[in-house]
Coordinates of C-alpha atoms (C1' of nucleotides) in Angstrom, one line a residue:
Chain D
X185 CA -40.7 45.9 30.7
X186 CA -37.3 44.7 32.0
X187 CA -36.1 41.1 32.3
X188 CA -32.9 40.2 34.1
X189 CA -30.5 37.3 34.1
X190 CA -28.6 37.3 37.4
X191 CA -26.4 34.2 37.8
X192 CA -24.1 33.5 40.7
X193 CA -21.0 32.3 38.9
X194 CA -19.8 29.7 41.3
X195 CA -18.5 27.7 38.3
X196 CA -18.8 27.7 34.6
X197 CA -22.2 28.6 33.4
X198 CA -24.0 25.3 32.7
X199 CA -26.8 24.2 30.4
X200 CA -29.5 25.1 33.0
X201 CA -28.1 28.6 33.5
X202 CA -27.9 29.2 29.8
X203 CA -31.5 28.0 29.2
X204 CA -32.6 30.5 31.8
X205 CA -30.5 33.3 30.2
X206 CA -31.9 32.4 26.8
X207 CA -35.5 32.6 28.0
X208 CA -34.8 35.9 29.8
X209 CA -33.2 37.3 26.6
X210 CA -35.8 36.0 24.3
X211 CA -38.6 37.3 26.4
X212 CA -37.0 40.8 26.6
X213 CA -36.4 40.8 22.9
X214 CA -39.9 39.5 22.1
X215 CA -41.6 42.3 24.1
X216 CA -39.1 45.0 23.0
X217 CA -38.1 45.4 26.6
X218 CA -34.7 45.6 28.3
X219 CA -32.4 42.7 29.0
X220 CA -30.4 43.3 32.1
X221 CA -27.5 41.2 33.1
X222 CA -26.3 41.3 36.8
X223 CA -23.7 39.3 38.6
X224 CA -24.7 37.9 42.0
X225 CA -21.3 37.6 43.7
X226 CA -22.3 38.0 47.3
X227 CA -21.0 34.6 48.1
X228 CA -17.4 35.6 48.0
X229 CA -16.1 32.2 49.0
X230 CA -17.5 30.5 45.9
X231 CA -17.6 33.2 43.2
X232 CA -14.3 34.0 41.5
X233 CA -13.2 36.6 39.0
X234 CA -12.5 33.9 36.4
X235 CA -16.0 32.5 36.6
X236 CA -17.5 36.0 36.3
X237 CA -15.4 36.7 33.2
X238 CA -16.3 33.3 31.8
X239 CA -20.0 34.0 32.3
X240 CA -19.7 37.3 30.4
X241 CA -17.8 35.6 27.6
X242 CA -20.3 32.7 27.4
X243 CA -23.3 35.0 27.0
X244 CA -21.4 37.0 24.3
X245 CA -20.5 33.9 22.5
X246 CA -24.0 32.7 22.5
X247 CA -25.2 36.0 21.1
X248 CA -27.3 36.8 24.1
X249 CA -26.5 40.5 24.1
X250 CA -27.7 42.6 27.1
X251 CA -28.7 46.2 27.3
X252 CA -27.7 46.9 30.9
X253 CA -24.9 45.1 32.8
X254 CA -21.2 44.4 32.9
X255 CA -19.1 46.0 30.1
X256 CA -22.1 47.9 28.6
X257 CA -23.0 49.7 31.7
X258 CA -26.4 51.4 32.3
X259 CA -28.1 53.9 34.5
X260 CA -28.8 51.4 37.3
X261 CA -25.3 50.1 37.8
X262 CA -23.0 48.9 39.0
X263 CA -24.1 45.5 38.0
X264 CA -21.8 43.4 40.2
X265 CA -23.3 43.0 43.6
X266 CA -19.9 43.1 45.2
X267 CA -19.7 46.7 44.1
X268 CA -23.0 47.6 45.7
X269 CA -22.4 46.5 49.3
X270 CA -23.1 49.9 50.7
X271 CA -26.6 49.9 49.3
X272 CA -27.5 46.6 51.0
X273 CA -26.1 47.8 54.3
X274 CA -28.2 50.9 54.1
X275 CA -31.4 48.9 53.5
X276 CA -30.6 46.4 56.2
X277 CA -30.2 49.3 58.6
X278 CA -33.6 50.7 57.5
X279 CA -35.3 47.5 58.0
X280 CA -33.7 47.3 61.5
X281 CA -34.8 50.9 62.2
X282 CA -38.4 50.1 61.2
X283 CA -38.4 46.9 63.2
X284 CA -39.0 44.8 60.1
X285 CA -35.7 43.1 60.9
X286 CA -33.8 42.4 64.1
X287 CA -30.4 41.4 65.2
X288 CA -30.0 37.7 65.9
X289 CA -27.2 36.5 68.1
X290 CA -27.8 32.8 67.8
X291 CA -24.6 30.9 67.0
X292 CA -24.4 28.3 64.2
X293 CA -24.3 25.6 66.8
X294 CA -27.3 26.8 68.6
X295 CA -29.2 27.1 65.3
X296 CA -28.2 23.6 64.4
X297 CA -29.4 22.3 67.7
X298 CA -32.8 23.9 67.2
X299 CA -33.1 22.3 63.8
X300 CA -32.0 19.0 65.1
X301 CA -34.7 19.2 67.8
X302 CA -37.3 20.1 65.2
X303 CA -36.4 17.2 63.0
X304 CA -36.8 14.7 65.8
X305 CA -40.0 16.4 67.0
X306 CA -41.2 16.2 63.4
X307 CA -42.2 19.8 63.1
X308 CA -41.6 22.4 60.5
X309 CA -37.9 23.3 60.5
X310 CA -36.8 26.8 60.7
X311 CA -35.7 29.6 62.9
X312 CA -37.6 29.6 66.2
X313 CA -37.7 33.3 66.7
X314 CA -35.3 33.2 69.7
X315 CA -33.9 36.7 69.2
X316 CA -37.0 38.4 68.0
X317 CA -37.6 40.3 71.1
X318 CA -34.4 40.5 73.1
X319 CA -34.2 42.8 76.1
X320 CA -31.4 45.3 76.3
X321 CA -29.8 43.2 79.0
X322 CA -29.8 40.1 76.9
X323 CA -28.3 42.0 74.0
X324 CA -25.6 43.5 76.3
X325 CA -24.9 40.0 77.5
X326 CA -24.5 38.6 74.0
X327 CA -22.3 41.5 73.0
X328 CA -20.0 41.0 76.0
X329 CA -19.5 37.5 74.7
X330 CA -18.2 39.0 71.5
X331 CA -21.1 37.7 69.4
X332 CA -21.6 39.3 66.0
X333 CA -25.3 39.4 65.2
X334 CA -26.8 38.7 61.8
X335 CA -29.7 40.8 60.5
X336 CA -32.8 38.7 60.4
X337 CA -36.1 39.6 58.6
X338 CA -39.2 39.2 60.7
X339 CA -41.8 37.3 58.7
X340 CA -45.3 38.5 59.7
X341 CA -48.1 36.1 60.4
X342 CA -50.2 35.1 57.5
X343 CA -49.1 34.0 54.2
X344 CA -47.9 35.1 50.7
X345 CA -49.7 34.4 47.5
X346 CA -48.4 35.4 44.2
X347 CA -49.2 34.6 40.6
X348 CA -46.4 32.9 38.8
X349 CA -46.6 33.3 35.0
X350 CA -45.9 29.7 34.5
X351 CA -47.5 27.9 37.5
X352 CA -50.4 30.2 38.3
X353 CA -51.3 31.1 41.8
X354 CA -48.9 29.9 44.4
X355 CA -49.3 30.2 48.1
X356 CA -47.1 29.9 51.1
X357 CA -48.2 29.9 54.7
X358 CA -45.6 31.9 56.8
X359 CA -45.7 29.1 59.3
X360 CA -43.4 27.5 56.8
X361 CA -41.4 30.6 55.9
X362 CA -39.2 31.2 59.0
X363 CA -37.4 34.5 59.7
X364 CA -34.5 34.6 57.3
X365 CA -31.1 36.2 57.4
X366 CA -30.5 39.3 55.3
X367 CA -26.9 40.0 56.3
X368 CA -24.1 38.0 57.9
X369 CA -22.4 38.8 61.1
X370 CA -19.7 40.6 59.3
X371 CA -22.3 42.8 57.6
X372 CA -22.1 41.3 54.2
X373 CA -25.4 40.8 52.4
X374 CA -27.0 37.5 51.5
X375 CA -28.8 36.6 48.3
X376 CA -32.2 37.1 49.9
X377 CA -31.4 40.8 50.5
X378 CA -29.4 41.7 47.5
X379 CA -31.6 40.0 44.9
X380 CA -34.7 41.8 46.1
X381 CA -33.1 45.2 46.6
X382 CA -31.5 45.1 43.2
X383 CA -34.5 44.0 41.3
X384 CA -36.4 46.9 42.8
X385 CA -33.6 49.5 42.4
X386 CA -32.8 48.3 38.9
X387 CA -36.5 48.5 38.0
X388 CA -36.8 44.9 37.0
X389 CA -40.4 44.0 36.0
X390 CA -40.1 40.3 35.2
X391 CA -38.1 37.7 37.1
X392 CA -37.7 34.5 35.1
X393 CA -35.5 32.1 37.0
X394 CA -35.1 28.4 37.9
X395 CA -37.8 26.7 39.9
X396 CA -35.3 26.0 42.7
X397 CA -36.0 29.6 43.7
X398 CA -39.7 29.2 43.8
X399 CA -39.9 28.6 47.6
X400 CA -37.7 31.6 48.2
X401 CA -40.2 34.0 46.5
X402 CA -42.1 34.8 49.7
X403 CA -38.9 36.1 51.2
X404 CA -38.2 38.4 48.2
X405 CA -41.8 39.7 48.4
X406 CA -41.3 40.3 52.1
X407 CA -38.3 42.5 51.3
X408 CA -40.3 44.4 48.6
X409 CA -42.9 45.1 51.3
X410 CA -40.3 46.3 53.7
X411 CA -38.8 48.6 51.0
X412 CA -42.2 50.2 50.8
X413 CA -43.1 49.0 47.4
X414 CA -46.8 48.8 46.5
X415 CA -47.9 45.3 45.5
X416 CA -48.7 46.3 42.0
X417 CA -45.1 47.3 41.6
X418 CA -43.6 44.0 42.6
X419 CA -41.8 42.3 39.8
X420 CA -43.7 39.4 38.2
X421 CA -42.3 36.0 38.7
X422 CA -42.0 33.1 36.3
X423 CA -40.3 30.0 37.6
X424 CA -38.7 27.9 34.8
X425 CA -38.7 24.1 35.0
X426 CA -35.4 22.3 35.5
X427 CA -33.2 20.9 32.8
X428 CA -32.2 17.5 34.1
X429 CA -29.7 14.9 33.2
X430 CA -30.5 11.5 31.6
X431 CA -31.1 9.8 34.9
X432 CA -33.6 12.3 36.3
X433 CA -31.1 14.0 38.5
X434 CA -30.0 17.6 38.1
X435 CA -27.6 18.0 35.2
X436 CA -24.0 17.3 36.3
X437 CA -20.7 16.3 34.9
X438 CA -21.7 12.7 35.5
X439 CA -24.5 12.5 33.1
X440 CA -23.4 14.7 30.1
X441 CA -21.2 17.6 29.9
X442 CA -22.8 20.7 31.4
X443 CA -20.2 23.4 30.8
X444 CA -20.9 25.5 27.7
X445 CA -17.1 25.7 27.1
X446 CA -17.2 22.0 26.4
X447 CA -19.8 22.4 23.7
X448 CA -17.9 25.3 22.1
X449 CA -14.7 23.1 22.0
X450 CA -16.6 20.2 20.5
X451 CA -17.8 22.4 17.7
X452 CA -21.4 23.1 18.5
X453 CA -22.8 26.3 17.1
X454 CA -24.3 28.9 19.4
X455 CA -27.4 28.9 17.4
X456 CA -27.8 25.1 17.7
X457 CA -27.3 25.2 21.4
X458 CA -29.9 28.0 21.8
X459 CA -32.3 26.3 19.4
X460 CA -32.1 23.1 21.3
X461 CA -32.3 24.6 24.7
X462 CA -35.3 26.7 23.6
X463 CA -37.1 23.4 23.0
X464 CA -36.5 22.3 26.5
X465 CA -39.6 23.4 28.4
X466 CA -41.0 25.5 25.6
X467 CA -42.3 25.0 22.1
X468 CA -43.8 27.4 19.5
X469 CA -47.0 25.5 19.8
X470 CA -46.9 23.9 16.4
X471 CA -44.6 21.3 14.9
X472 CA -41.8 23.8 14.3
X473 CA -38.5 22.9 15.8
X474 CA -35.8 24.5 13.7
X475 CA -35.8 28.2 14.5
X476 CA -33.2 30.9 14.1
X477 CA -32.4 33.3 16.9
X478 CA -34.5 35.9 15.3
X479 CA -37.5 33.6 14.9
X480 CA -37.0 32.6 18.6
X481 CA -37.4 36.2 19.7
X482 CA -40.5 36.5 17.5
X483 CA -42.1 33.3 18.8
X484 CA -41.1 33.2 22.4
X485 CA -43.7 33.9 25.1
X486 CA -43.6 32.8 28.8
X487 CA -47.2 31.5 28.5
X488 CA -45.9 28.7 26.3
X489 CA -43.3 27.6 28.8
X490 CA -44.0 24.3 30.5
X491 CA -44.2 23.7 34.2
X492 CA -42.7 20.3 34.1
X493 CA -39.0 19.6 33.9
X494 CA -37.2 18.4 30.8
X495 CA -34.3 16.0 30.3
X496 CA -31.3 16.9 28.3
X497 CA -30.7 14.8 25.2
X498 CA -27.3 15.0 23.6
X499 CA -28.5 13.1 20.5
X500 CA -31.1 15.7 19.7
X501 CA -28.6 18.5 20.2
X502 CA -26.3 16.8 17.8
X503 CA -29.0 16.4 15.3
X504 CA -29.9 20.1 15.5
X505 CA -26.2 21.0 15.3
X506 CA -25.9 19.0 12.1
X507 CA -28.9 20.8 10.6
X508 CA -27.4 24.2 11.5
X509 CA -24.0 23.2 10.0
X510 CA -25.8 22.2 6.8
X511 CA -27.6 25.5 6.7
X512 CA -24.3 27.5 6.8
X513 CA -23.0 29.3 3.8
X514 CA -19.6 28.1 2.7
X515 CA -18.0 31.3 4.0
X516 CA -19.7 30.9 7.3
X517 CA -18.7 27.3 7.5
X518 CA -15.2 28.3 6.7
X519 CA -15.0 30.9 9.4
X520 CA -16.3 28.4 12.0
X521 CA -13.9 25.6 10.7
X522 CA -10.6 27.5 10.5
X523 CA -10.0 27.7 14.3
X524 CA -10.6 24.0 14.6
X525 CA -8.2 23.2 11.8
X526 CA -5.4 25.4 13.1
X527 CA -5.9 24.3 16.6
X528 CA -5.6 20.6 15.5
X529 CA -2.4 21.5 13.7
X530 CA -3.9 20.4 10.3
X531 CA -3.2 23.8 8.7
X532 CA -1.1 26.8 9.8
X533 CA -3.4 29.3 8.2
X534 CA -1.8 30.2 5.0
X535 CA -3.9 31.6 2.1
X536 CA -3.2 28.5 0.0
X537 CA -4.4 26.2 2.7
X538 CA -7.5 28.3 3.3
X539 CA -8.3 28.2 -0.3
X540 CA -8.1 24.5 -0.4
X541 CA -10.2 24.2 2.8
X542 CA -12.8 26.2 1.1
X543 CA -12.9 23.9 -1.8
X544 CA -13.1 20.9 0.5
X545 CA -15.7 22.0 2.9
X546 CA -18.7 21.4 0.6
X547 CA -17.7 17.8 0.5
X548 CA -18.1 17.3 4.3
X549 CA -20.8 19.8 5.2
X550 CA -23.5 17.2 5.2
X551 CA -21.5 14.5 6.8
X552 CA -20.6 16.0 10.1
X553 CA -22.5 16.9 13.2
X554 CA -19.8 18.8 15.1
X555 CA -17.0 21.2 13.9
X556 CA -14.4 19.1 15.7
X557 CA -14.9 16.5 12.9
X558 CA -13.6 18.9 10.3
X559 CA -9.9 18.3 11.1
X560 CA -10.2 14.6 11.0
X561 CA -12.2 14.7 7.7
X562 CA -9.8 17.0 5.9
X563 CA -6.5 16.0 7.5
X564 CA -5.5 13.8 4.5
X565 CA -5.3 16.9 2.2
X566 CA -2.7 18.6 4.3
X567 CA -0.7 16.0 6.1
X568 CA 3.0 16.1 5.3
X569 CA 4.1 12.6 6.1
X570 CA 1.2 10.6 4.8
X571 CA 0.6 7.2 6.3
X572 CA -2.4 4.9 6.1
X573 CA -4.2 4.5 9.4
X574 CA -3.0 1.4 11.3
X575 CA -6.4 -0.2 11.4
X576 CA -6.8 0.2 7.6
X577 CA -3.5 -1.1 6.4
X578 CA -4.7 -4.6 6.2
X579 CA -7.5 -3.5 3.9
X580 CA -5.0 -2.9 1.0
X581 CA -2.3 -5.5 1.5
X582 CA -4.2 -8.4 0.1
X583 CA -3.6 -9.5 -3.5
X584 CA -7.0 -8.3 -4.8
X585 CA -6.3 -4.8 -3.4
X586 CA -2.8 -4.8 -4.9
X587 CA -4.4 -5.5 -8.3
X588 CA -6.8 -2.7 -7.9
X589 CA -4.1 -0.2 -6.9
X590 CA -1.9 -1.5 -9.7
X591 CA -4.6 -1.0 -12.3
X592 CA -5.7 2.3 -10.9
X593 CA -2.1 3.6 -11.2
X594 CA -2.0 2.5 -14.8
X595 CA -5.3 4.2 -15.7
X596 CA -4.6 7.4 -13.8
X597 CA -1.0 8.1 -14.8
X598 CA -1.9 9.0 -18.4
X599 CA -4.8 11.3 -17.4
X600 CA -4.1 14.8 -18.8
X601 CA -7.3 16.3 -17.2
X602 CA -7.4 15.7 -13.5
X603 CA -10.8 16.3 -12.0
X604 CA -13.4 14.1 -10.3
X605 CA -15.2 13.4 -13.6
X606 CA -12.1 12.1 -15.4
X607 CA -10.9 10.2 -12.4
X608 CA -14.2 8.5 -11.9
X609 CA -14.6 7.7 -15.6
X610 CA -11.1 6.1 -15.7
X611 CA -11.6 4.1 -12.5
X612 CA -15.1 3.0 -13.3
X613 CA -14.5 1.7 -16.7
X614 CA -11.3 -0.2 -15.7
X615 CA -12.0 -1.4 -12.2
X616 CA -15.8 -2.0 -12.3
X617 CA -16.5 -2.7 -15.9
X618 CA -13.4 -4.5 -17.1
X619 CA -12.2 -6.1 -13.9
X620 CA -15.8 -6.8 -12.8
X621 CA -15.3 -5.6 -9.3
X622 CA -17.9 -4.3 -6.9
X623 CA -17.6 -0.6 -6.5
X624 CA -17.4 -0.6 -2.8
X625 CA -14.5 -3.1 -2.9
X626 CA -12.6 -1.4 -5.7
X627 CA -13.1 2.2 -4.6
X628 CA -12.6 1.1 -1.0
X629 CA -9.0 0.1 -1.8
X630 CA -8.3 3.3 -3.6
X631 CA -9.9 5.3 -0.8
X632 CA -7.7 3.7 1.9
X633 CA -4.6 4.2 -0.2
X634 CA -5.2 7.9 -1.0
X635 CA -7.0 9.2 2.1
X636 CA -5.5 6.7 4.6
X637 CA -8.9 5.8 6.0
X638 CA -12.0 3.7 5.2
X639 CA -14.0 6.8 5.9
X640 CA -13.5 9.9 3.9
X641 CA -15.2 12.6 1.8
X642 CA -16.4 11.4 -1.6
X643 CA -13.4 9.6 -3.2
X644 CA -13.1 11.2 -6.6
X645 CA -13.6 14.8 -5.4
X646 CA -11.0 14.0 -2.7
X647 CA -8.5 12.8 -5.2
X648 CA -9.1 15.9 -7.4
X649 CA -8.3 18.2 -4.5
X650 CA -5.4 16.1 -3.4
X651 CA -3.9 16.5 -6.8
X652 CA -2.6 14.0 -9.3
X653 CA 0.9 13.9 -8.1
X654 CA 0.1 13.2 -4.5
X655 CA -2.7 10.8 -5.3
X656 CA -0.4 8.7 -7.5
X657 CA 2.4 8.8 -5.0
X658 CA 0.1 7.6 -2.3
X659 CA -1.1 4.7 -4.5
X660 CA 2.4 3.7 -5.2
X661 CA 3.3 3.9 -1.6
X662 CA 0.2 1.7 -0.9
X663 CA 1.6 -0.9 -3.2
X664 CA 4.7 -1.1 -1.1
X665 CA 2.9 -1.9 2.1
Chain R
rG36 C1' -40.5 14.4 58.1
rG37 C1' -42.8 19.4 56.7
rC38 C1' -43.8 22.9 52.7
rC39 C1' -44.0 23.7 47.5
rC40 C1' -43.7 22.2 42.3
rC41 C1' -44.4 18.5 38.6
rG42 C1' -46.6 13.7 35.8
rU43 C1' -48.6 12.3 27.1
rC44 C1' -44.0 7.4 23.1
rG45 C1' -37.0 5.8 25.5
rU46 C1' -36.3 11.6 25.1
rC47 C1' -38.2 16.7 23.7
rU48 C1' -43.1 17.9 22.7
rA49 C1' -48.5 18.9 20.1
rG50 C1' -53.0 18.5 22.5
rC51 C1' -56.6 23.2 26.4
rG52 C1' -64.2 18.3 26.6
rG53 C1' -65.8 15.5 20.8
rC54 C1' -61.1 16.9 14.9
rC55 C1' -57.2 11.5 19.1
rU56 C1' -58.1 4.1 16.5
rA57 C1' -53.3 10.6 20.3
rG58 C1' -49.8 14.3 15.7
rG59 C1' -44.4 16.0 15.0
rA60 C1' -39.0 15.7 16.1
rC61 C1' -34.7 13.0 18.1
rU62 C1' -33.2 8.0 19.2
rC63 C1' -33.8 2.9 17.9
rU64 C1' -35.1 -1.1 14.1
rG65 C1' -35.9 -2.5 8.9
rG66 C1' -35.7 -1.0 3.8
rC67 C1' -34.5 2.2 -0.5
rU68 C1' -30.5 5.1 -2.5
rU69 C1' -25.2 4.6 -2.6
rC70 C1' -17.7 4.7 -3.9
rU71 C1' -17.0 4.8 2.5
rC72 C1' -19.3 7.8 6.2
rA73 C1' -23.2 10.9 6.1
rA74 C1' -27.4 13.2 4.1
rG75 C1' -32.0 12.1 1.8
rC76 C1' -36.5 9.0 1.2
rC77 C1' -40.0 5.0 3.0
rA78 C1' -41.8 1.9 6.9
rG79 C1' -42.0 0.1 11.9
rC80 C1' -41.7 0.0 17.4
rU81 C1' -43.4 2.7 21.6
rA82 C1' -47.1 7.0 25.4
rC83 C1' -52.0 9.9 28.1
rG84 C1' -48.7 6.7 36.0
rC85 C1' -52.9 4.5 38.7
rG86 C1' -58.0 4.7 40.9
rG87 C1' -62.4 7.1 41.4
rG88 C1' -65.7 10.8 40.0
rU89 C1' -68.2 15.0 36.6
rU90 C1' -70.2 14.5 31.5
rC91 C1' -73.9 12.0 26.2
rG92 C1' -68.5 12.2 25.7
rA93 C1' -61.9 13.1 29.2
rA94 C1' -55.2 12.9 27.6
rU95 C1' -58.0 17.4 28.4
rC96 C1' -62.2 19.3 34.5
rC97 C1' -62.4 17.6 40.0
rC98 C1' -60.7 14.3 44.1
rG99 C1' -57.6 10.7 45.8
rU100 C1' -53.3 7.8 45.3
rC101 C1' -48.6 6.6 43.6
rG102 C1' -44.1 8.4 41.6
rG103 C1' -40.4 12.2 40.5
rG104 C1' -38.1 16.9 41.8
rG105 C1' -37.1 21.4 44.7
rC106 C1' -36.7 23.9 49.3
rU107 C1' -36.0 23.3 54.4
rA108 C1' -28.0 27.6 55.2
rC109 C1' -24.7 33.5 58.2
rC110 C1' -25.4 29.0 49.4
rA111 C1' -27.9 30.8 45.4

RNA sequence: GGCCCCGUCGUCUAGCGGCCUAGGACUCUGGCUUCUCAAGCCAGCUACGCGGGUUCGAAUCCCGUCGGGGCUACCA
């Protein structure tokens, strides 16, 4: 049992690609089979080395490790189609020799004219078979014109029926599957050739891919036949439903970010992304939603995959990400947070800073949904030139607030033990009990003065970590505003 | 246009002929809790696209219809 993920990196891997990769991976792991990763870079005008590397990095970051493919190798390599060109040429020639395929000399303009005519005549579009049975004279004539022929597969009469693991039996009448091109005029292979040849040569048994490829399946099967494969040896197909954007269109930059890099920068955890994506078009069958990667491999089966498309919902992803963050141990949370803090310039990475971060993280673990919120939440602890946020200044310049700060200062200065219990006790008895203020009003003023914002981690714990000296200094500064 | 796929709350889904006056999660609304923001707890809103069958009985099976999507490349 071997499952493959074979993207064509014409851009950054997006949510749909990743969902496919995830299902491929989970299915392989579930069955104890092999997960093969192959790069389909036959479209040299659109695939770049950068995108290929990005695809590799993305899969690694997500934890979707592969058993065969780039970097890890394997006995069926190479795993970049651009390095396998000779193989495709060979097969194309074999198909030519066996008359399964033929040279087609039609020009792009001629083809377009045929299609145009078909459109207006309202008949099934597709290649009209013009070059199927050219005479030697005709061929010679085309050659003398300098035309470079493409290799075109001859679709036999009849039809193709196959059983899709997700959709059941699917049939195509060959009247609607025209002869298709295997190799370009310059000899380079097309997807239809390379994908089928590689799946056979790499001994792939299960093809899980996007439903956009459903109608190209008869063509792949035709190539298997031409390669001499017995029907029982054809790979099994399962066409995954789309992941769509909010407005029912395919996911794009317009309706939500699609690049996985964006999610990583925002501070989404790989496990949250995988968990959420797993729920798009699949469910364990009960009410479970929060699953670890390990549980996913245990629970995942293609039979449970839907046939209908799903819409991507950022809110749900965020909710799951929040859950995953809360499930982290402090050390894990620390490891994930540090890069965000250094990148934001909040800390430089010294041991003292890291120690303080570690003490502060428990305070914010249940109040954030993305790691990118960590720097904003903890900035007040590290900032050198402290200043109250512009929007919040007005909150502490009124007389009532001044009185609160004045009194706070008076109560806190003499404290010999500086921890959240002693701070709270001092402030509560004076501000709330003696002055008779509402907690949210009184503590709100102290919060703005010490953290610089109306939103912060719990106040007394924050002040404890900030330290007595800094806390008092900020309150004094607040009084000057 | 042709071919193919799809159709349960706003969204993701459970449901595979009676357990469904349709369950869960996210969102949203209201409340509780509360030092802010969260988290947590409680409550509420809202769905089987439509029309015919089959059946004692249908979200579940069949047909039609409408709607959405994909493909229709010397892209994948």
